[in-house]
Amino acid sequence: MQRFKQALEEGLPMLVDTTLRDGEQTAGVVFSNREKLRIAKMLNNLGVHQIEAGIPVMGGDEKDVIKQLVSYNLDSSIMAWNRANIEDIKHSLDCGVDSVAISISTSDIHIAHKLRTSREEVLANMVRAVEFAAKHELYISVNAEDASRSEMDFLVKFARQARDAGADRLRFCDTIGVLDPFKTHEIIGELIDQTGMEIEMHTHNDFGMATANALAGLKAGARFLGVTVNGLGERAGNAALEEIAMALKHLFNVDLKVDTTDFYNLCEFVARASGRQIYPGKPIVGPNTFAHESGIHADGVLKHPSTYEVFSPEDVGLERQIVIGKHSGSKAIKMKFVEYGIDLSNEEAADILEAVRNVTVDLKRTLFDKELMYIYEDYLYEKVKVPSTGDRDNE
Ligand code: MN
């Protein structure tokens, strides 16, 4: 947990990855022990500060794998998730984790309809659990579940009591993903003003704003960013690790010292392990992020990559691709043929381009390099067959 400790002291923003907990809670997703350990090692190697590894009270494989993970002594802190009761926390202690998330709902809708209890009981349970964890010298993130739908006065009371009981930070959960960045900025700013507590953002993507909301929280003073690889997580998922890290680096000028060059490998591994493909337009690691087809874009990128790319594909472990399709231009066609040692004249490139457009519309897709070569072969055949003085229309 060395990296976590150091960042705590230096006051740096931190990534808290919950791929192994919230990510695995995605309906239909289950990781094998081997996959969990591999994912944790990859997260550790690329520089994540804290890994929420699972829920020890579930027992069985879930508990065993957390114990094993703790035995690796990684640079990342290992956190276990708990409900606000002492029994859960005892299971976390069995695993030897250094940190715990202690979770209970703070919204009236959850208190009345899920917990079927009262605000007073919520506070009492939380305080009891936090005091127990603090006594055992665990680092504590108190989770206000459904915080985004909680009444501000109660949330402030909850946070203050958590702090007084020994909590190190408050996890602000936008459990059902109903915030927008403006609202988030306002709420987090007020929460920090009123409690002085360290805040962790835990945002969901139900309206496609998980990443934006987490970053809005950071701008308002939150220091911990809850993320998952590929944005995996309940329903529409969480804020994506790769999006948050790259946005911080390129849009906020915040360097988390994360090795981003392994992002594609990590995302691909998690995609396979979770049985969820990375969709073509997925920000940062989608296969289309560095694929250029349209003539104007391909021409620009070939002359100077930064015309249409914010960062280099190598920065995230991808490669640039010039795709030949309906919208290609003759410059891209010429470039493709140069790769195969063929130097097309402008006239030849124009002819090939016309053929490419016909074929791609017929097939309704882009072309493989080999198909491009077949088009060229057919073109040469036609050219040789028809004498240069001949009239094609009379063929
Ligand atoms: Mn969640």
Short mmCIF file of N, CA and C and ligand atoms in Angstrom, two decimals, residues 18 21-22 25 171 173-175 202-204 233-235 237-238, ligand 1:
data_model
loop_
_atom_site.label_atom_id
_atom_site.label_comp_id
_atom_site.label_asym_id
_atom_site.label_seq_id
_atom_site.Cartn_x
_atom_site.Cartn_y
_atom_site.Cartn_z
N THR A 18 -12.82 0.05 -8.68
CA THR A 18 -13.76 -0.91 -8.14
C THR A 18 -14.27 -1.90 -9.19
N ARG A 21 -15.28 -5.07 -7.59
CA ARG A 21 -16.46 -5.07 -6.72
C ARG A 21 -17.68 -4.57 -7.51
N ASP A 22 -17.79 -3.28 -7.78
CA ASP A 22 -18.94 -2.78 -8.53
C ASP A 22 -18.95 -3.37 -9.94
N GLN A 25 -20.37 -6.64 -9.97
CA GLN A 25 -21.80 -6.63 -9.65
C GLN A 25 -22.67 -6.39 -10.89
N ARG A 171 -17.49 8.55 0.78
CA ARG A 171 -17.74 8.20 -0.62
C ARG A 171 -19.12 8.72 -0.98
N CYS A 173 -21.94 8.65 -3.29
CA CYS A 173 -22.43 7.74 -4.33
C CYS A 173 -23.61 8.32 -5.09
N ASP A 174 -23.40 8.53 -6.38
CA ASP A 174 -24.53 8.84 -7.26
C ASP A 174 -25.02 7.48 -7.76
N THR A 175 -25.65 6.77 -6.84
CA THR A 175 -25.96 5.35 -7.02
C THR A 175 -26.77 5.06 -8.27
N HIS A 202 -18.22 8.56 -6.50
CA HIS A 202 -18.61 7.24 -7.02
C HIS A 202 -19.82 7.50 -7.91
N THR A 203 -19.58 7.54 -9.21
CA THR A 203 -20.62 8.00 -10.13
C THR A 203 -21.06 6.90 -11.08
N HIS A 204 -22.33 6.93 -11.42
CA HIS A 204 -22.87 5.94 -12.37
C HIS A 204 -23.30 6.61 -13.67
N GLY A 233 -19.89 -1.92 -14.54
CA GLY A 233 -20.57 -1.68 -13.27
C GLY A 233 -22.07 -1.82 -13.41
N GLU A 234 -22.75 -1.69 -12.28
CA GLU A 234 -24.21 -1.85 -12.25
C GLU A 234 -24.88 -1.06 -13.38
N ARG A 235 -25.84 -1.66 -14.02
CA ARG A 235 -26.63 -1.06 -15.12
C ARG A 235 -25.74 -0.45 -16.23
N GLY A 237 -23.14 1.26 -15.80
CA GLY A 237 -21.74 1.24 -15.38
C GLY A 237 -21.30 2.46 -14.59
N ASN A 238 -19.98 2.51 -14.35
CA ASN A 238 -19.35 3.56 -13.54
C ASN A 238 -18.50 4.47 -14.43
MN MN B 1 -22.02 1.60 -7.46
#
